[in-house]
PDB file of C-alpha atoms in Angstrom:
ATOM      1  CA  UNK A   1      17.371 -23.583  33.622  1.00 51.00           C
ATOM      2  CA  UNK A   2      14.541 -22.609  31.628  1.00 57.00           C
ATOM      3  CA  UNK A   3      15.039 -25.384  29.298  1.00 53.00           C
ATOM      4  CA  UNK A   4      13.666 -27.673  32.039  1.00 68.00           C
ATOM      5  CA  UNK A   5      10.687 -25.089  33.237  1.00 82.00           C
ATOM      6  CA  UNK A   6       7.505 -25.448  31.056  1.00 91.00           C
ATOM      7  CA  UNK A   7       6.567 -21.452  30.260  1.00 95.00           C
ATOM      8  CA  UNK A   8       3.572 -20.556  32.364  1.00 97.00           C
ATOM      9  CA  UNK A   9       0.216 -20.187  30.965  1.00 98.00           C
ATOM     10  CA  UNK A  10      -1.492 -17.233  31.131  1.00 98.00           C
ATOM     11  CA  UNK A  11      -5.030 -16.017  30.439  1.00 98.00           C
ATOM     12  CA  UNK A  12      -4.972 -12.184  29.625  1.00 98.00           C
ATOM     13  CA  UNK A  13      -7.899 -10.282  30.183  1.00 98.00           C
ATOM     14  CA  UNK A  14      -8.874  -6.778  28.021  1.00 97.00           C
ATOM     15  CA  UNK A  15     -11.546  -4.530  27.065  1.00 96.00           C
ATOM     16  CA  UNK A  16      -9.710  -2.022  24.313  1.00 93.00           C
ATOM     17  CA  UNK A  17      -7.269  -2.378  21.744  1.00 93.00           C
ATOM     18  CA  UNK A  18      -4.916  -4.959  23.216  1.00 94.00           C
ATOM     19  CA  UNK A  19      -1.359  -3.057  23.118  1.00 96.00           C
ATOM     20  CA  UNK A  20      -0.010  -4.824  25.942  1.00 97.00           C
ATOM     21  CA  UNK A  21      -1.025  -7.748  24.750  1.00 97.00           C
ATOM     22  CA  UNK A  22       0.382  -7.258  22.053  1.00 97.00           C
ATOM     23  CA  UNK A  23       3.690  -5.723  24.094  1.00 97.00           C
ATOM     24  CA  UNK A  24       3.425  -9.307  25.602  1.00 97.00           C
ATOM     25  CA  UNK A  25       2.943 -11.490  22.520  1.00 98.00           C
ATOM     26  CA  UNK A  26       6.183 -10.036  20.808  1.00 97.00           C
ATOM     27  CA  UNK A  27       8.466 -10.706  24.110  1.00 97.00           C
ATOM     28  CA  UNK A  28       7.038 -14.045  24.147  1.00 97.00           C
ATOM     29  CA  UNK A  29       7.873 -14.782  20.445  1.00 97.00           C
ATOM     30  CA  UNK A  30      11.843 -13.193  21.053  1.00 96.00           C
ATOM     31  CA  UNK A  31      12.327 -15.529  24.031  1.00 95.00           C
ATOM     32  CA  UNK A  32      12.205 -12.474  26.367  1.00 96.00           C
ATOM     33  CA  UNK A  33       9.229 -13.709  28.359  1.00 97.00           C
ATOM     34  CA  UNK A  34       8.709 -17.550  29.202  1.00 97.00           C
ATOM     35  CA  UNK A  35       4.902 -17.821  28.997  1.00 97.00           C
ATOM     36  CA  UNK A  36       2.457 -18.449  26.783  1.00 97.00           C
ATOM     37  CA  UNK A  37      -0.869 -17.096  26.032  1.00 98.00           C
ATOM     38  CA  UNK A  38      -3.648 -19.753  26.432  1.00 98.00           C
ATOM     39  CA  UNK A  39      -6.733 -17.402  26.163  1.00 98.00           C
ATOM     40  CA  UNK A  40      -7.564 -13.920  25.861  1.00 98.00           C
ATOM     41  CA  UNK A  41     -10.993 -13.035  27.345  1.00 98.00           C
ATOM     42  CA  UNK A  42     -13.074  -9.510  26.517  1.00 97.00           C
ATOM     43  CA  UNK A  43     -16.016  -7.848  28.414  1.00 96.00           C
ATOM     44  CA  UNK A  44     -16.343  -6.533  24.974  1.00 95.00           C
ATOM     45  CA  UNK A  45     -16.997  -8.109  21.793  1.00 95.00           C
ATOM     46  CA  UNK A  46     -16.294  -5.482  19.795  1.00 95.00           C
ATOM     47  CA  UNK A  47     -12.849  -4.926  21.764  1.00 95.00           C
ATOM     48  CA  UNK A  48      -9.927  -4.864  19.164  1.00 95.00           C
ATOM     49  CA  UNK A  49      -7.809  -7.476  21.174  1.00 96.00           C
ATOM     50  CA  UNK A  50     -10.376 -10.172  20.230  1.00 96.00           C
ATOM     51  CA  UNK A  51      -9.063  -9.740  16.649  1.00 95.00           C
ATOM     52  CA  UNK A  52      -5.489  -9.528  17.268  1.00 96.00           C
ATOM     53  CA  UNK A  53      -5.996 -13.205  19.214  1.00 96.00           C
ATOM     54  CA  UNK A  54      -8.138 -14.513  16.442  1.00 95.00           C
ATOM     55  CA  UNK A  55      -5.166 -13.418  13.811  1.00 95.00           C
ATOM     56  CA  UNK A  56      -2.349 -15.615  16.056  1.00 95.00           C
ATOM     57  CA  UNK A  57      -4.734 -18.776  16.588  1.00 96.00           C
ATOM     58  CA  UNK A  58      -5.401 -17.729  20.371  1.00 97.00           C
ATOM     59  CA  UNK A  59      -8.714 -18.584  21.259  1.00 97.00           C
ATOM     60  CA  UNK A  60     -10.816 -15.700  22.816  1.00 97.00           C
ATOM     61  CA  UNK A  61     -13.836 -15.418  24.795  1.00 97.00           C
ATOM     62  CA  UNK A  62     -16.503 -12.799  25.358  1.00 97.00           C
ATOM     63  CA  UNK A  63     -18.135 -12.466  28.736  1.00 97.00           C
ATOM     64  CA  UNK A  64     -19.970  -9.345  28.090  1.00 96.00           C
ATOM     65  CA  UNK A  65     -22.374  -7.803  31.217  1.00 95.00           C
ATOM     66  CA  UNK A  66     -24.976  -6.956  28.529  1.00 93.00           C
ATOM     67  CA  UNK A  67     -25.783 -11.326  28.738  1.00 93.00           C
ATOM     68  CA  UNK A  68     -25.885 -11.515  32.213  1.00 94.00           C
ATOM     69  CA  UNK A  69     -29.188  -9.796  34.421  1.00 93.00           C
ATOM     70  CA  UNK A  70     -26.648  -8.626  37.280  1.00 96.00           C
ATOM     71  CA  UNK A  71     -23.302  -7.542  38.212  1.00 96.00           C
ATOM     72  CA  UNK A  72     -22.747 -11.084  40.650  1.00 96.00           C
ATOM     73  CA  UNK A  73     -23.793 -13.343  37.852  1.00 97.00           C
ATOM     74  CA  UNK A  74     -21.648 -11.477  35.605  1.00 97.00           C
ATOM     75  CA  UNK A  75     -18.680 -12.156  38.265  1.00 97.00           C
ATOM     76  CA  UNK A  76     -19.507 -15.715  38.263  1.00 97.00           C
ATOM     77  CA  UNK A  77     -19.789 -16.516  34.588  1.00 97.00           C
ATOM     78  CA  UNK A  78     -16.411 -14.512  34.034  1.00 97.00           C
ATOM     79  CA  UNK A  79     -14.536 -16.840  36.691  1.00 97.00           C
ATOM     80  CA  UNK A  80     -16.023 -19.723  34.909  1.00 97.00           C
ATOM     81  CA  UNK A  81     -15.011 -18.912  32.319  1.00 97.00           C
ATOM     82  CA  UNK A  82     -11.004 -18.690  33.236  1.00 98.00           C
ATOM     83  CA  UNK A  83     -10.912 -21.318  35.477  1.00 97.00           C
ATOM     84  CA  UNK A  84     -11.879 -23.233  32.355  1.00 97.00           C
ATOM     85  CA  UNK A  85      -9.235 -22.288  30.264  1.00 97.00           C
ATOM     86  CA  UNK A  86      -6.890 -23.573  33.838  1.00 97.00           C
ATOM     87  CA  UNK A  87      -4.491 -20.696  33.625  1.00 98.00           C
ATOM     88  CA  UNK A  88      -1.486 -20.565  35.440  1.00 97.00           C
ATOM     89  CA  UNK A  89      -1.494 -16.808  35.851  1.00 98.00           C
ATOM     90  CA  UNK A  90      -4.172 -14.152  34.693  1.00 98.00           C
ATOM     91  CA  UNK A  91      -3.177 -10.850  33.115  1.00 98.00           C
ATOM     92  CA  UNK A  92      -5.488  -7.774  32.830  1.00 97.00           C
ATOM     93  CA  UNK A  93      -3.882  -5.934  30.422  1.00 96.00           C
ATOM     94  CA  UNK A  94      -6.322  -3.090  29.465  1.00 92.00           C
ATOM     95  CA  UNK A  95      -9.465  -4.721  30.862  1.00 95.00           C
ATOM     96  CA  UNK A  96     -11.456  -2.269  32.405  1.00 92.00           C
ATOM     97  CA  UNK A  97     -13.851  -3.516  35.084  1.00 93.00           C
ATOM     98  CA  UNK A  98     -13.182  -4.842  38.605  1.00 93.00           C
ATOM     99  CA  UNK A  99     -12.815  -8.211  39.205  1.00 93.00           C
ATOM    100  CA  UNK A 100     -15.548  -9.539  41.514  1.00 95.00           C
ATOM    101  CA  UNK A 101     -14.986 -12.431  44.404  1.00 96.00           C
ATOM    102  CA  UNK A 102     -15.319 -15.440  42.744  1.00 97.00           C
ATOM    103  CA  UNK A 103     -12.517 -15.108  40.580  1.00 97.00           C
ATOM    104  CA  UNK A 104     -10.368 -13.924  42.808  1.00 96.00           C
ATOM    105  CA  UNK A 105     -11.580 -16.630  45.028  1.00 95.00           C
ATOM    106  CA  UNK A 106     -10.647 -18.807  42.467  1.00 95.00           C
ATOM    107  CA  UNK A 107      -7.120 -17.265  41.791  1.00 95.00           C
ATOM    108  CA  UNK A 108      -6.228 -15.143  45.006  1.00 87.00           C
ATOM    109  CA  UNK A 109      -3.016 -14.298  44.546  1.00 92.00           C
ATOM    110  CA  UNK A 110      -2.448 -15.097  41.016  1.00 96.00           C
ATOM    111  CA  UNK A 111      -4.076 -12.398  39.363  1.00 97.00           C
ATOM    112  CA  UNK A 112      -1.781  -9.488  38.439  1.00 97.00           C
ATOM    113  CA  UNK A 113      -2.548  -5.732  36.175  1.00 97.00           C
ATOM    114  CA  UNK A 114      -0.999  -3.198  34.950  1.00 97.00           C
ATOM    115  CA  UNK A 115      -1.766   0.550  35.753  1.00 97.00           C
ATOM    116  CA  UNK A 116      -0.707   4.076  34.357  1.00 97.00           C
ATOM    117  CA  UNK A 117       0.531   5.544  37.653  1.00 97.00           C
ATOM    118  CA  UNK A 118       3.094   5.019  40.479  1.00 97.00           C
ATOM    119  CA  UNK A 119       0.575   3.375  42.909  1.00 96.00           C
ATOM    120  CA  UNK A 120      -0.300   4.428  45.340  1.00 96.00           C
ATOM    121  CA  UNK A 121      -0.960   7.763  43.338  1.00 97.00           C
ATOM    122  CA  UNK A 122      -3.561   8.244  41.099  1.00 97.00           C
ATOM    123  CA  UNK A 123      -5.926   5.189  41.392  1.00 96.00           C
ATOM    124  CA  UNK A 124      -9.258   4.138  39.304  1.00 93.00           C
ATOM    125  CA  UNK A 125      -9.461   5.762  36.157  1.00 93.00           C
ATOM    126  CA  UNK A 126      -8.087   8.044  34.187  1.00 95.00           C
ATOM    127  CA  UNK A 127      -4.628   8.301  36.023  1.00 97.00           C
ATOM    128  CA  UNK A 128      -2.973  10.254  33.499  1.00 97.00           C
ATOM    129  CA  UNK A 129      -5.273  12.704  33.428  1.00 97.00           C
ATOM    130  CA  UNK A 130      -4.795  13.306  37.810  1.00 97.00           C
ATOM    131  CA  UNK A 131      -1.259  13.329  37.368  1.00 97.00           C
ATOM    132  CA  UNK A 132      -1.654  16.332  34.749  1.00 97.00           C
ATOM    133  CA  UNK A 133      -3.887  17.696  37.240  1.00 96.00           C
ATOM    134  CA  UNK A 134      -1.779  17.379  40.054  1.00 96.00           C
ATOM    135  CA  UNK A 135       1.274  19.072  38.352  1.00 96.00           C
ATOM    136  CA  UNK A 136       3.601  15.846  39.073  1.00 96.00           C
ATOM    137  CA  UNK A 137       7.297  15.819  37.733  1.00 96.00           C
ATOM    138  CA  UNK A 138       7.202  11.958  37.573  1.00 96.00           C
ATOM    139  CA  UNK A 139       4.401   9.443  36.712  1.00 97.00           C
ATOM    140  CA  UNK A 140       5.143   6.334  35.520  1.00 97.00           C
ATOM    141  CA  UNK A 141       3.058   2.316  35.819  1.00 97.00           C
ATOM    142  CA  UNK A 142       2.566  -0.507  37.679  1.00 97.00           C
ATOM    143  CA  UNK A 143       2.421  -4.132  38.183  1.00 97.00           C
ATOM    144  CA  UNK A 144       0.027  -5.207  41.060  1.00 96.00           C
ATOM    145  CA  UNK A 145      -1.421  -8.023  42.313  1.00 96.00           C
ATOM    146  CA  UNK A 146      -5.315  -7.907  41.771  1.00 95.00           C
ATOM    147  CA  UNK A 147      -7.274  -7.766  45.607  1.00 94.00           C
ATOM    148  CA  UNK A 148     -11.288  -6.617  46.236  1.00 91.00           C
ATOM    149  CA  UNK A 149      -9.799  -2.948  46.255  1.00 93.00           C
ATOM    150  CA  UNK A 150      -9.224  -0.213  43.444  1.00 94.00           C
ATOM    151  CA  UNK A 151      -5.382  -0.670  42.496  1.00 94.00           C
ATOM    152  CA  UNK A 152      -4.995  -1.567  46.034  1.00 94.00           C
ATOM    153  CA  UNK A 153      -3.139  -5.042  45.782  1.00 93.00           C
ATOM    154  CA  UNK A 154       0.948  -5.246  46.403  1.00 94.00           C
ATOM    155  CA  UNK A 155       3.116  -3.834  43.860  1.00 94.00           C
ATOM    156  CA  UNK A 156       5.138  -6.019  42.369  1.00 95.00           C
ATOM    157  CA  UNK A 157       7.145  -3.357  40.363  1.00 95.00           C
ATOM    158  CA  UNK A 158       7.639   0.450  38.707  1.00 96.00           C
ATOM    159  CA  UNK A 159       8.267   2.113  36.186  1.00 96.00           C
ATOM    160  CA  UNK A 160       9.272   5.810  36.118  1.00 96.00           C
ATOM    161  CA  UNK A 161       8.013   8.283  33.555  1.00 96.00           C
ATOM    162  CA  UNK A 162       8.705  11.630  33.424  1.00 96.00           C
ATOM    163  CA  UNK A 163       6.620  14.285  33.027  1.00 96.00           C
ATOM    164  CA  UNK A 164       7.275  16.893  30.239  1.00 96.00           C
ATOM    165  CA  UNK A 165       6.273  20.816  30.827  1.00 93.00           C
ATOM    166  CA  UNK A 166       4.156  20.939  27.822  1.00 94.00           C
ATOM    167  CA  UNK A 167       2.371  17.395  28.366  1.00 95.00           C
ATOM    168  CA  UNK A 168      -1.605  17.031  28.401  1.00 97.00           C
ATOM    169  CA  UNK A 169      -3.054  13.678  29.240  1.00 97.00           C
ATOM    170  CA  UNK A 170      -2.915  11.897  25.987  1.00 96.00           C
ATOM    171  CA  UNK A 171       0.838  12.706  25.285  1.00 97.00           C
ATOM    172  CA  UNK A 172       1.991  11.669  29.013  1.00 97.00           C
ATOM    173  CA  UNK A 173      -0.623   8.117  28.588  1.00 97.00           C
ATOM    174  CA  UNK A 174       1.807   7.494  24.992  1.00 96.00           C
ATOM    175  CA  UNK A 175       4.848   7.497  27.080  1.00 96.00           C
ATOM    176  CA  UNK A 176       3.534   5.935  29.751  1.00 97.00           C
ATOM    177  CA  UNK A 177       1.936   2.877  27.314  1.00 96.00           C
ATOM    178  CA  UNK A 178       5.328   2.583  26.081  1.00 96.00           C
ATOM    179  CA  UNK A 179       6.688   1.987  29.708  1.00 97.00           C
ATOM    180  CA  UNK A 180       4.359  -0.648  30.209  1.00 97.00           C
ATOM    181  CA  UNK A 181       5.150  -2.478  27.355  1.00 97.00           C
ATOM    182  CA  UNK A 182       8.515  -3.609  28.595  1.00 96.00           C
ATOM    183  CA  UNK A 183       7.440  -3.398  32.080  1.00 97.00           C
ATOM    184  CA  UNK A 184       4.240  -6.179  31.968  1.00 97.00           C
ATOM    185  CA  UNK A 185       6.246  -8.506  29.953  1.00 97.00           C
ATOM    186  CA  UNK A 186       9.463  -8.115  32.242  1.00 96.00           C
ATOM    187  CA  UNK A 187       7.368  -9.184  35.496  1.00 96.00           C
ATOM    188  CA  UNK A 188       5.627 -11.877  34.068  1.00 97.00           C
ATOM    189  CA  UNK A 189       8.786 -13.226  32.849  1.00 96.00           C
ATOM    190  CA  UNK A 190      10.276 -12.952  36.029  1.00 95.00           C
ATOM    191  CA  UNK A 191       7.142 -14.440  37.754  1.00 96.00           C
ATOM    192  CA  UNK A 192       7.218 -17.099  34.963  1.00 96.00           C
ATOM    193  CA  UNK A 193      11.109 -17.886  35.725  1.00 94.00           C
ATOM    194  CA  UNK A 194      10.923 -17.556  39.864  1.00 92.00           C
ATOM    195  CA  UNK A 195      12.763 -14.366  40.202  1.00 93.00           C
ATOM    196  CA  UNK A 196       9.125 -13.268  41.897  1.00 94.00           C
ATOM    197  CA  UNK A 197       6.933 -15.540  43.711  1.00 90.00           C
ATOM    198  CA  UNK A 198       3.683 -14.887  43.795  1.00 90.00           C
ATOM    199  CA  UNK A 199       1.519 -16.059  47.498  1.00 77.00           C
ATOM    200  CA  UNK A 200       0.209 -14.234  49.993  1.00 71.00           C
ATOM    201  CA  UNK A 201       3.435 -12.033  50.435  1.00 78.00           C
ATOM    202  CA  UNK A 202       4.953 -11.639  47.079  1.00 84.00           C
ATOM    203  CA  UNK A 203       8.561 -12.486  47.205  1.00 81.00           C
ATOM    204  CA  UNK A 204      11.465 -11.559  45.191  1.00 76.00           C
ATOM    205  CA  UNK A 205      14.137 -13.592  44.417  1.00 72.00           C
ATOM    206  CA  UNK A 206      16.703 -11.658  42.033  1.00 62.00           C
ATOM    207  CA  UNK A 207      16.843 -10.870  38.362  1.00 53.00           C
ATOM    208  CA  UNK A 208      15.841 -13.639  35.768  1.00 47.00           C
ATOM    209  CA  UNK A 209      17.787 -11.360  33.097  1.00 44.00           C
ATOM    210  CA  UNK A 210      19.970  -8.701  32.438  1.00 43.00           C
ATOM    211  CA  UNK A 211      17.343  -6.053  31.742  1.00 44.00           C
ATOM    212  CA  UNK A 212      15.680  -7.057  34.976  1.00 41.00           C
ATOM    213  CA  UNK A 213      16.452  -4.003  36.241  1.00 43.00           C
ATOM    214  CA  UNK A 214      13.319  -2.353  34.660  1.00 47.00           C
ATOM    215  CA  UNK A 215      11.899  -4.199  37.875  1.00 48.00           C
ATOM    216  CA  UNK A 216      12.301  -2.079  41.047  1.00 52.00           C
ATOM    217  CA  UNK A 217       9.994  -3.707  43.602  1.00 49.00           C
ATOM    218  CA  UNK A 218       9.322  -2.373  47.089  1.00 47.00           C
ATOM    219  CA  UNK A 219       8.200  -5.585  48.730  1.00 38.00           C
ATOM    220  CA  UNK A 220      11.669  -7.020  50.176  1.00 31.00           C
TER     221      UNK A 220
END
C-alpha cells in the first residue's frame, strides 16, 4: 500500500531549462509519482531549472566546473554535494556532463537518466540529430541506470517515437521531450513503489499502475 511507503527522495540533477523536471514535479503533485524532490543541483547557475526550484521552495545547488581547478575535483565536490542532501535516488534530467567515480561510488546503482534515443542507438549527444541522419522510422527515449560509460548503463525502459517524413532534428527532439515526460516520471514511480528494483541487476516486478504500460523493459 502506498499509504504505508514513505515516497522516495530524489535529488534531480540539470543543466538547461528543467522540462522534465518539471514533467516530474506535476506527476508528483497529481499523485501519479510517489517521490519527492529534495534538491535540484545545476552545473550551471544560470540554468533555468534553478529558478523553477527556487519558485516551489526546493532548494538548489550550483556546482559549476568554472570553481573547481580540475575535472576530478569537480567530480568530488559534485558527489559531496548529493550525498549531503542523502537522496534516496538521483535523477539527471537534462544535466549534461558525465558523472565521474565518486558519485557513482557513492550511489552505484541508484543513479538513473533519461535519453532521447532507443539505447543502444544513438549515444552521447545530440541523438536526435543521428537519428535524422540515419533515416530511422522509429526513435524514441530512455531510462538507464547511470555506469562510467556514455548511455551505457541497463535500460530500465522505452519509449517509442515515430519518425515523421518531413521531420528535422528540432521537430523529432519536441516529440520525443514529450515522450519523456510521462516516461521519467512513470519509472521513478515504479522504482519509488517496487514494481522495479534497482541493484546490481535491475529487477522488475510488475506494474505499480494502470498506465504502467508506458514501461516496456528488456531486463527480465
Amino acid at each position: 500500500m502506498l499509504e504505508s511507503r514513505p515516497p522516495t527522495s530524489i535529488a534531480v540533477l540539470v543543466s538547461g531549462r528543467g522540462s522534465n523536471l518539471r514533467a516530474l514535479l506535476a506527476a508528483i503533485d497529481s499523485g501519479r509519482c510517489h517521490a519527492r524532490v529534495i534538491a535540484v543541483i545545476s552545473d550551471r547557475p544560470a540554468a533555468a531549472a534553478l529558478e523553477l526550484a527556487r519558485e516551489r521552495g526546493i532548494p538548489s545547488h550550483v556546482v559549476s566546473p568554472k570553481q573547481h581547478a580540475d575535472r576530478p575535483s569537480w567530480d568530488a565536490a559534485l558527489a559531496v554535494q548529493v550525498a549531503a542532501v542523502e537522496p534516496e535516488l538521483v535523477v539527471m534530467a537534462g544535466f549534461m556532463r558525465l558523472i565521474g567515480t565518486p558519485l557513482l561510488e557513492r550511489f552505484g546503482g541508484k543513479i538513473i537518466n533519461v535519453h532521447p534515443s532507443l539505447l543502444p542507438a544513438f549515444p552521447g549527444i545530440d541523438a536526435p540529430e543521428q537519428a535524422i541522419a540515419a533515416r530511422v522510422r522509429i526513435s524514441g527515449c530512455t531510462v538507464h541506470l547511470v555506469d562510467s560509460g556514455v548511455d551505457t548503463g541497463t535500460v530500465l525502459a522505452q519509449a517509442a517515437v515515430p519518425v515523421q517524413q518531413d521531420d528535422d532534428a528540432a521537430a523529432l527532439h519536441l516529440r520525443i521531450q514529450a515522450a519523456e515526460h510521462a516516461l521519467l516520471p512513470a519509472v521513478v514511480h515504479a522504482i519509488a513503489t517496487g514494481a522495479i528494483e534497482l541493484g546490481e541487476r535491475p529487477r522488475y516486478r510488475g506494474p505499480a499502475r494502470d498506465d504502467a504500460a508506458l514501461i516496456s523493459p528488456p531486463l527480465l
